CSV table of C-alpha atoms in Angstrom, one decimal:
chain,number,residue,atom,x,y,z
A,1,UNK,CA,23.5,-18.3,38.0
A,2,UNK,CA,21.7,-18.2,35.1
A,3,UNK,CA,18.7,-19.9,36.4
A,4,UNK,CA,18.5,-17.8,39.1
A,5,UNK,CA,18.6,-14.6,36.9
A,6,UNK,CA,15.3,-16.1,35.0
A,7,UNK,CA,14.2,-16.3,38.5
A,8,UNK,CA,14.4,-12.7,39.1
A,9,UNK,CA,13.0,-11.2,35.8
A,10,UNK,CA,9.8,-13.7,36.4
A,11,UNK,CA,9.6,-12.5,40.3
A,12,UNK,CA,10.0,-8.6,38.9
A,13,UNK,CA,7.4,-9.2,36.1
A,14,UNK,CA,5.4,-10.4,38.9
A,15,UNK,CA,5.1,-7.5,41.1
A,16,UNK,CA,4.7,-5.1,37.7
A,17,UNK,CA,1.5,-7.2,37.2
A,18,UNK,CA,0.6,-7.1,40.8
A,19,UNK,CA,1.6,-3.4,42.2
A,20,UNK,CA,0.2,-0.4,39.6
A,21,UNK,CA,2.5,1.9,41.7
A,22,UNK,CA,5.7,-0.1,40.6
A,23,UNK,CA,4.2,-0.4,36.8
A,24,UNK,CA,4.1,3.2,36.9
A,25,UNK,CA,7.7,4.4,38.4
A,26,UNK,CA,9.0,1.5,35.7
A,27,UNK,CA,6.8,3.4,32.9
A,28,UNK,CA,9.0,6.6,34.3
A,29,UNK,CA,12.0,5.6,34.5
A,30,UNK,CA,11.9,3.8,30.5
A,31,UNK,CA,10.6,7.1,29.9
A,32,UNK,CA,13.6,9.0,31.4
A,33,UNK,CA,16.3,6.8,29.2
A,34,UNK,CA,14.7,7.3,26.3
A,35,UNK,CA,14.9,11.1,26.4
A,36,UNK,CA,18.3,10.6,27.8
A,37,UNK,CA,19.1,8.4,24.3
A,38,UNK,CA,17.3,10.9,22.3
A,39,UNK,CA,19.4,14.0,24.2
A,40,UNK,CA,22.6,12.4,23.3
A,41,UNK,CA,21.5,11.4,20.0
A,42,UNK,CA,20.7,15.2,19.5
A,43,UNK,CA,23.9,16.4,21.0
A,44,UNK,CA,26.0,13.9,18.7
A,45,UNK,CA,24.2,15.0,15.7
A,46,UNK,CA,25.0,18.3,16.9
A,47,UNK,CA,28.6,17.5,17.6
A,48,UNK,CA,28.9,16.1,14.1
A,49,UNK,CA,27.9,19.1,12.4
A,50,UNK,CA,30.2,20.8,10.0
A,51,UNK,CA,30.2,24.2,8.6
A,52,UNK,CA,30.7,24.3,4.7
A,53,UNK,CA,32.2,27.5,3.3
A,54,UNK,CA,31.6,28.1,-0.6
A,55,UNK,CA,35.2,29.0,-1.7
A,56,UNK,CA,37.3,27.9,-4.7
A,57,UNK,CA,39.1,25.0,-4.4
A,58,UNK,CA,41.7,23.1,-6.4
A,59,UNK,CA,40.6,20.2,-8.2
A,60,UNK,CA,42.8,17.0,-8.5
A,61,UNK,CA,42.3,14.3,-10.8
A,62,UNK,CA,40.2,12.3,-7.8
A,63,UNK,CA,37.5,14.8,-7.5
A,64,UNK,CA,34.3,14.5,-8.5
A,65,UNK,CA,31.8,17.5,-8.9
A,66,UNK,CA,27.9,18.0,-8.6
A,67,UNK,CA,25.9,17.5,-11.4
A,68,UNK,CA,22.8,20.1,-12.4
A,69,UNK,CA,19.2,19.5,-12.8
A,70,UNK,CA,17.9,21.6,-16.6
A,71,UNK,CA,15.0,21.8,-18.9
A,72,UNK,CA,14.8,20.4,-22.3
A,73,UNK,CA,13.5,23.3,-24.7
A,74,UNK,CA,13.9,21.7,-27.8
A,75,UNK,CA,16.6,21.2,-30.6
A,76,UNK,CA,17.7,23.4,-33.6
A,77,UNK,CA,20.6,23.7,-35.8
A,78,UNK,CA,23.9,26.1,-35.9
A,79,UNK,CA,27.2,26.3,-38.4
A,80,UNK,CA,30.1,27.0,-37.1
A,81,UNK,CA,33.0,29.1,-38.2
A,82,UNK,CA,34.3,26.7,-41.1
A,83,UNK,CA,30.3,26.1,-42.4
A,84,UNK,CA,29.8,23.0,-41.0
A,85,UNK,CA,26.2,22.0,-39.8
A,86,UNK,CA,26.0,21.3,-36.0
A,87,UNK,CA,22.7,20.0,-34.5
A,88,UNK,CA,22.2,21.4,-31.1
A,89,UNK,CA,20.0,20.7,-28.6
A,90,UNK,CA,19.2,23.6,-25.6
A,91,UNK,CA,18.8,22.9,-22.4
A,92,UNK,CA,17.7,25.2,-19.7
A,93,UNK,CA,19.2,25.2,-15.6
A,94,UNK,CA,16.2,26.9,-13.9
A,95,UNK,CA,16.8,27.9,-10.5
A,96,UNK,CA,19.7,25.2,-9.4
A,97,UNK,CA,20.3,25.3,-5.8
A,98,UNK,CA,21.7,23.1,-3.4
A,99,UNK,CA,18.7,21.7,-0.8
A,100,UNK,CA,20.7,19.4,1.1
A,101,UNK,CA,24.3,18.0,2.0
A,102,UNK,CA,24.6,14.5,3.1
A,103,UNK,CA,28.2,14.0,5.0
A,104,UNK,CA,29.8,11.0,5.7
A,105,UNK,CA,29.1,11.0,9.6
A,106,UNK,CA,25.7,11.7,8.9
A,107,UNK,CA,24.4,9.6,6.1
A,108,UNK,CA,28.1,7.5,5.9
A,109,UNK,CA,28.5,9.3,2.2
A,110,UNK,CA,29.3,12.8,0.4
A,111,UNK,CA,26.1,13.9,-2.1
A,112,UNK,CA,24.7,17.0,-2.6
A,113,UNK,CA,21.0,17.2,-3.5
A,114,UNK,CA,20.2,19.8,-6.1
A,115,UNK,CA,16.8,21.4,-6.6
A,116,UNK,CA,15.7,23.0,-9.8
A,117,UNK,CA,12.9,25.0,-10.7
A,118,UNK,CA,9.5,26.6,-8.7
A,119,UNK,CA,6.5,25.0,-7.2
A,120,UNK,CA,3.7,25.8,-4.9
A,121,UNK,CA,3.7,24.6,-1.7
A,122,UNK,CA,0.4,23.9,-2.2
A,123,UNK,CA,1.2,21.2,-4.8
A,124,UNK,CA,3.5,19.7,-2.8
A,125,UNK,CA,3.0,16.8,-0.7
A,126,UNK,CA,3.8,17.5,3.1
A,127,UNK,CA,6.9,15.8,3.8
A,128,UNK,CA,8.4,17.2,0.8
A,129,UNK,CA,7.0,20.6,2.5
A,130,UNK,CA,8.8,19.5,5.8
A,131,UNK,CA,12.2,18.7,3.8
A,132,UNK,CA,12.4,22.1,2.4
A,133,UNK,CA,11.2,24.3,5.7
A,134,UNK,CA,13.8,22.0,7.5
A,135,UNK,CA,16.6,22.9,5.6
A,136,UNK,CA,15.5,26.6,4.9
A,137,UNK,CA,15.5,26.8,1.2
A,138,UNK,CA,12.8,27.4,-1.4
A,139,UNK,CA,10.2,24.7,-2.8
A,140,UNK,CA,11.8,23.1,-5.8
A,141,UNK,CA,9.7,21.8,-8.6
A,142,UNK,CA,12.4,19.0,-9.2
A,143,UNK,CA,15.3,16.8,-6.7
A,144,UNK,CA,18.5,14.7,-7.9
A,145,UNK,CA,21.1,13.3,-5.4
A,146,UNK,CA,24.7,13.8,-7.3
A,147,UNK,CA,27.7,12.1,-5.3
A,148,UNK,CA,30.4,14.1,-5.0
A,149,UNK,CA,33.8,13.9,-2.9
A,150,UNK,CA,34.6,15.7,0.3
A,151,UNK,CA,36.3,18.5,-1.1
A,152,UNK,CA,33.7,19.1,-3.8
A,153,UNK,CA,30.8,19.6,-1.2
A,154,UNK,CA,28.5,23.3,-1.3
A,155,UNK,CA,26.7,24.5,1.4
A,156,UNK,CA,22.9,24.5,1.3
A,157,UNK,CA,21.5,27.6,-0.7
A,158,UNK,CA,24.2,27.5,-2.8
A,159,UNK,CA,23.1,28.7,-6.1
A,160,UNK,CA,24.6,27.0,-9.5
A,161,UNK,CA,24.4,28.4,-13.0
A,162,UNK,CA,25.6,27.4,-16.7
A,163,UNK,CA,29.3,28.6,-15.8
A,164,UNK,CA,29.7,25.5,-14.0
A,165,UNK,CA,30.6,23.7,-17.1
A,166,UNK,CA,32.9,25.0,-19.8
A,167,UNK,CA,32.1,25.3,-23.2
A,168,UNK,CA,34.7,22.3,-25.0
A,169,UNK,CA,34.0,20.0,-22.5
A,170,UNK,CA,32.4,16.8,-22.6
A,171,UNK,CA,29.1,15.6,-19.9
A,172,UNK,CA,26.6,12.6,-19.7
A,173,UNK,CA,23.2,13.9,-20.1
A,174,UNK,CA,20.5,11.1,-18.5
A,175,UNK,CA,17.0,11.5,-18.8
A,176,UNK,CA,13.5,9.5,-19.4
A,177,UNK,CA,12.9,9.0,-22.9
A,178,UNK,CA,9.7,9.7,-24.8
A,179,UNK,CA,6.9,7.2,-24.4
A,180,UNK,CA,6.0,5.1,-27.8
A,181,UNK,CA,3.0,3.3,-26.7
A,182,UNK,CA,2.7,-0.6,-27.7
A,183,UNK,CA,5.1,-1.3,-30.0
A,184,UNK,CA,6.4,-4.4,-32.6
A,185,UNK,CA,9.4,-6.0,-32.9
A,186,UNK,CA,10.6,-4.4,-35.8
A,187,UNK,CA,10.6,-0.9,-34.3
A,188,UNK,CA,10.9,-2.3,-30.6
A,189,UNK,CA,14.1,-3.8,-30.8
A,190,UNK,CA,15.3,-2.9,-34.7
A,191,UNK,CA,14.1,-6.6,-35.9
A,192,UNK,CA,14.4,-7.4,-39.5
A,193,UNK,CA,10.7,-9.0,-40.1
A,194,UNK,CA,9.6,-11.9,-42.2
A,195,UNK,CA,10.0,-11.9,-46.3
A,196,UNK,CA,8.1,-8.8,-47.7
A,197,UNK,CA,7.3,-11.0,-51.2
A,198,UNK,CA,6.4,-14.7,-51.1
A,199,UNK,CA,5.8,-17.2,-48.6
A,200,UNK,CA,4.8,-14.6,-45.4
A,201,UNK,CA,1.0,-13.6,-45.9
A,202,UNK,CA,0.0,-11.2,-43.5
A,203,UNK,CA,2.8,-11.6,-41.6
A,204,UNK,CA,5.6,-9.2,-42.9
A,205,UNK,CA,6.5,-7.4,-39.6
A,206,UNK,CA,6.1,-10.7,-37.6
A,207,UNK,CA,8.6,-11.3,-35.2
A,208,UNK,CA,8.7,-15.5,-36.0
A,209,UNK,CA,9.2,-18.5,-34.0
A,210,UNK,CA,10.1,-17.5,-30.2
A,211,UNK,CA,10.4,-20.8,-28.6
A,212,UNK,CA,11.8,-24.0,-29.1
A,213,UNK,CA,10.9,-27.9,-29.7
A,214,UNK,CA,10.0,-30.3,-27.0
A,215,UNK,CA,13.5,-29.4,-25.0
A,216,UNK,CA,13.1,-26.7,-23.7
A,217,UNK,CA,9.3,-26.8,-24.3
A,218,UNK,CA,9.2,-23.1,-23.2
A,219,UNK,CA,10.1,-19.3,-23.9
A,220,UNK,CA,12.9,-17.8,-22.1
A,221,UNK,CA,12.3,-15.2,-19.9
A,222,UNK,CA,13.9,-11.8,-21.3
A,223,UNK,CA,13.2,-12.9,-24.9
A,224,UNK,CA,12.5,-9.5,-27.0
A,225,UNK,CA,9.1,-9.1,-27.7
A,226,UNK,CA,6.2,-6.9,-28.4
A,227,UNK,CA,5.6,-4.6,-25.9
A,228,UNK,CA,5.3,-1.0,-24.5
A,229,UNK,CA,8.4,1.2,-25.8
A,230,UNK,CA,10.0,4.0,-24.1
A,231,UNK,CA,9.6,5.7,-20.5
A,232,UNK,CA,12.8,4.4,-19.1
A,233,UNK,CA,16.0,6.4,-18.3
A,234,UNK,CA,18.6,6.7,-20.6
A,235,UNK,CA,22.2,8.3,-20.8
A,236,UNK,CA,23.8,9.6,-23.5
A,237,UNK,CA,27.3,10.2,-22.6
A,238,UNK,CA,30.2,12.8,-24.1
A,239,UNK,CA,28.0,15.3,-25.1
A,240,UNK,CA,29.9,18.1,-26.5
A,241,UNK,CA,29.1,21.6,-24.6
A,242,UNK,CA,28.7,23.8,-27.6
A,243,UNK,CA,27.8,27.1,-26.1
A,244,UNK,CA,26.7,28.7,-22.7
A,245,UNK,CA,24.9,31.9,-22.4
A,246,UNK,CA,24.6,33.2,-18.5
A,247,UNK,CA,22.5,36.1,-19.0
A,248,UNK,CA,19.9,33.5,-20.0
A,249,UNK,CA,21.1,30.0,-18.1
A,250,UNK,CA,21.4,28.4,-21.4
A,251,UNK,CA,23.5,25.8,-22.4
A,252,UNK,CA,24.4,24.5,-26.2
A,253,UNK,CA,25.3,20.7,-26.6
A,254,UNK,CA,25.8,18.8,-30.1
A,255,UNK,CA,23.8,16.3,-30.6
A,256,UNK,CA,20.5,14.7,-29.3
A,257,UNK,CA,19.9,14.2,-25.6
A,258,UNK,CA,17.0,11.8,-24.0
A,259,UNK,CA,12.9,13.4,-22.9
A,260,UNK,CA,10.1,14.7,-24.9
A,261,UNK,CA,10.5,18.8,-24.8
A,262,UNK,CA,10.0,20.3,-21.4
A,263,UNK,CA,11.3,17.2,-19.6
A,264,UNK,CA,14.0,16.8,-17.2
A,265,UNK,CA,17.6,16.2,-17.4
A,266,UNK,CA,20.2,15.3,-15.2
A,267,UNK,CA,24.3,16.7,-16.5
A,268,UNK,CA,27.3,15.8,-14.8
A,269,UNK,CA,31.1,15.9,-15.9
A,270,UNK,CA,31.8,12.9,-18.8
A,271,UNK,CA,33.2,9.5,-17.3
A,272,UNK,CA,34.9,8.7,-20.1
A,273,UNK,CA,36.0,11.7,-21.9
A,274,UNK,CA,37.1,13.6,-18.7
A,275,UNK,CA,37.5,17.4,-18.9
A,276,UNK,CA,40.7,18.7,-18.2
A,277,UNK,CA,40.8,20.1,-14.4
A,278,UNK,CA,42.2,22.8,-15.1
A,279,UNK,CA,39.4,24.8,-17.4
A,280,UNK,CA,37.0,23.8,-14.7
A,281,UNK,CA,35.6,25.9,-12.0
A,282,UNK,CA,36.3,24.0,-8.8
A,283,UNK,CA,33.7,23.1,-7.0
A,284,UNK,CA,31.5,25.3,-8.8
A,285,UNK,CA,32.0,29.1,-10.4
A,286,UNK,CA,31.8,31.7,-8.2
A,287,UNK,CA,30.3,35.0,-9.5
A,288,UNK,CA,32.1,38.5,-8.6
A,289,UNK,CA,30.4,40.4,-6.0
A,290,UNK,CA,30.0,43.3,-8.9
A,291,UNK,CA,29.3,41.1,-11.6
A,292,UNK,CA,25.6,41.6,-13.6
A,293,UNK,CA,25.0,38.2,-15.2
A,294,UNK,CA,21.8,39.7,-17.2
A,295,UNK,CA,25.1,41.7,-19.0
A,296,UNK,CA,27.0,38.8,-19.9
A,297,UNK,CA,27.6,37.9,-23.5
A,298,UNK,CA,27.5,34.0,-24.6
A,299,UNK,CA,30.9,32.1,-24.7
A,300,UNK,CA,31.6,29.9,-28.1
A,301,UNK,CA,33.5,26.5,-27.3
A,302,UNK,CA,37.0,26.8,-29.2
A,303,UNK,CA,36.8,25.1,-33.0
A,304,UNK,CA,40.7,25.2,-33.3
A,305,UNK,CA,42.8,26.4,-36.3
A,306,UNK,CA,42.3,23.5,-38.9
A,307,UNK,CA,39.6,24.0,-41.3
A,308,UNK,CA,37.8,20.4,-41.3
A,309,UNK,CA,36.8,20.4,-44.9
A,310,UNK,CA,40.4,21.2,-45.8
A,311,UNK,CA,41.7,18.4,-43.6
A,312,UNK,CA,39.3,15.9,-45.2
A,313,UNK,CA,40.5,16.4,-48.5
């Protein structure tokens, strides 16, 4: 059986060679079951489609939100009620919209992809052009992927501003951290140098020996070194939401956060410190219909009753 099968396909590839008439009705009819395959494709894709409404939600302990895209502006300092010095870094969400929805019969997974700021089309490359036109939303200046769980999904347009945190809770803040150049040791990787007095000439910041004696007779790959410093992502996690302004899309966190000034940074609810579901806005805030943000005053994340300095003492 199967030899004369083998038979057959050779005899058909045969007349193919020999009779153009047959190449061509062959050519047509591969032709035809490929748009059939691509028509059922399309109508499966179709099929699979799901319409997203933006309503509130209630948020169990198993959800997981989108993150937001915002804009470093710089740092600065504030006191609070009892006097105490906070550092406080600002950081601007410009613009956040979501630009696409990936669904699990789609792309096997639930993510939202978040755009943030403006950019010409004309500085955009043209797939990136394509994206945007294909999923009808404006040309972002800036894309990050957040994965988030079925119920947290948004549909695409969706706008998100600084009221989707609270003020009180705790996010991880990632970002690329500024760029140091060529670098030592010492200031690479915190190394404590060679004797600053006697026996080191010219050598005080030296990193020393490296390698070993005749066993290994090599350097280990991985060993810190010299090298360029900086330009690599970082997180710093539980960062403390000071204050948010809407009128202005500000937020307020404690502390430092990673990026040069105008860079970058990607926020999402804390891992560790996890906020309590109940003071967040599920899966995002939604504004009243008569609601003027630009008339908004700031909200002040909740000190508490006990005075710090008296509790020290």
């Amino acid at each position: 059986m199967a030899a004369a099968s083998r038979g057959l396909v050779s005899r058909l590839r045969h007349l193919l060679s020999v009779d153009p008439a047959l190449r061509s009705l062959s050519s047509a009819a591969a032709n035809a079951t490929q748009l059939r395959s691509f028509t059922a494709d399309a109508e499966a894709e179709r099929d699979h489609s799901r319409v997203i409404e933006p309503k509130p939600g209630v948020m169990t302990s198993d959800s997981k939100r989108t993150g937001a895209i915002a804009v470093k502006c710089g740092m600065t300092a504030l006191w609070d009620k009892w006097g105490a010095r906070i550092p406080i870094t600002i950081l601007w969400m410009d613009d956040n919209i979501v630009s696409q929805v990936k669904l699990p019969e789609n792309e096997g997974f639930c993510a939202l992809q978040i755009g943030c700021g403006q950019k010409k089309e004309k500085h955009l490359r043209k797939p990136e052009v394509g994206h945007f036109r294909a999923q009808g939303v404006p040309m972002k200046r800036k894309l990050r992927e957040f994965p988030v769980t079925e119920d947290a999904l948004l549909p695409v347009g969706m706008s998100l501003d600084v009221r989707h945190f609270v003020p009180g809770q705790y996010v991880d803040v990632a970002g690329i951290t500024k760029g140091k150049g060529f670098q030592g040791g010492m200031k690479r990787w915190g190394f404590k140098g060679m004797p600053a007095s006697h026996g080191a000439s010219l050598s005080h910041r030296s990193i020393g020996s490296t390698g070993q004696r005749d066993a290994p007779g090599k350097v280990f790959k991985g060993k810190k070194m010299p090298g360029h410093m900086g330009v690599e992502q970082r997180t710093v996690k539980n960062v403390w939401i000071y204050k948010i302004d809407p009128a202005r899309n500000l937020l307020w966190v404690r502390g430092q956060v990673p990026g040069a000034t105008g860079n970058f940074v990607f926020i999402k609810d804390a891992v560790y410190k996890k906020p309590d579901i109940a003071m967040l806005p599920f899966p995002t805030y939604f504004a009243a219909e008569d609601e003027d943000p630009t008339q908004l005053e700031p909200i002040v994340a909740d000190f508490g009753d006990i005075d710090p300095f008296m509790a020290a003492d």
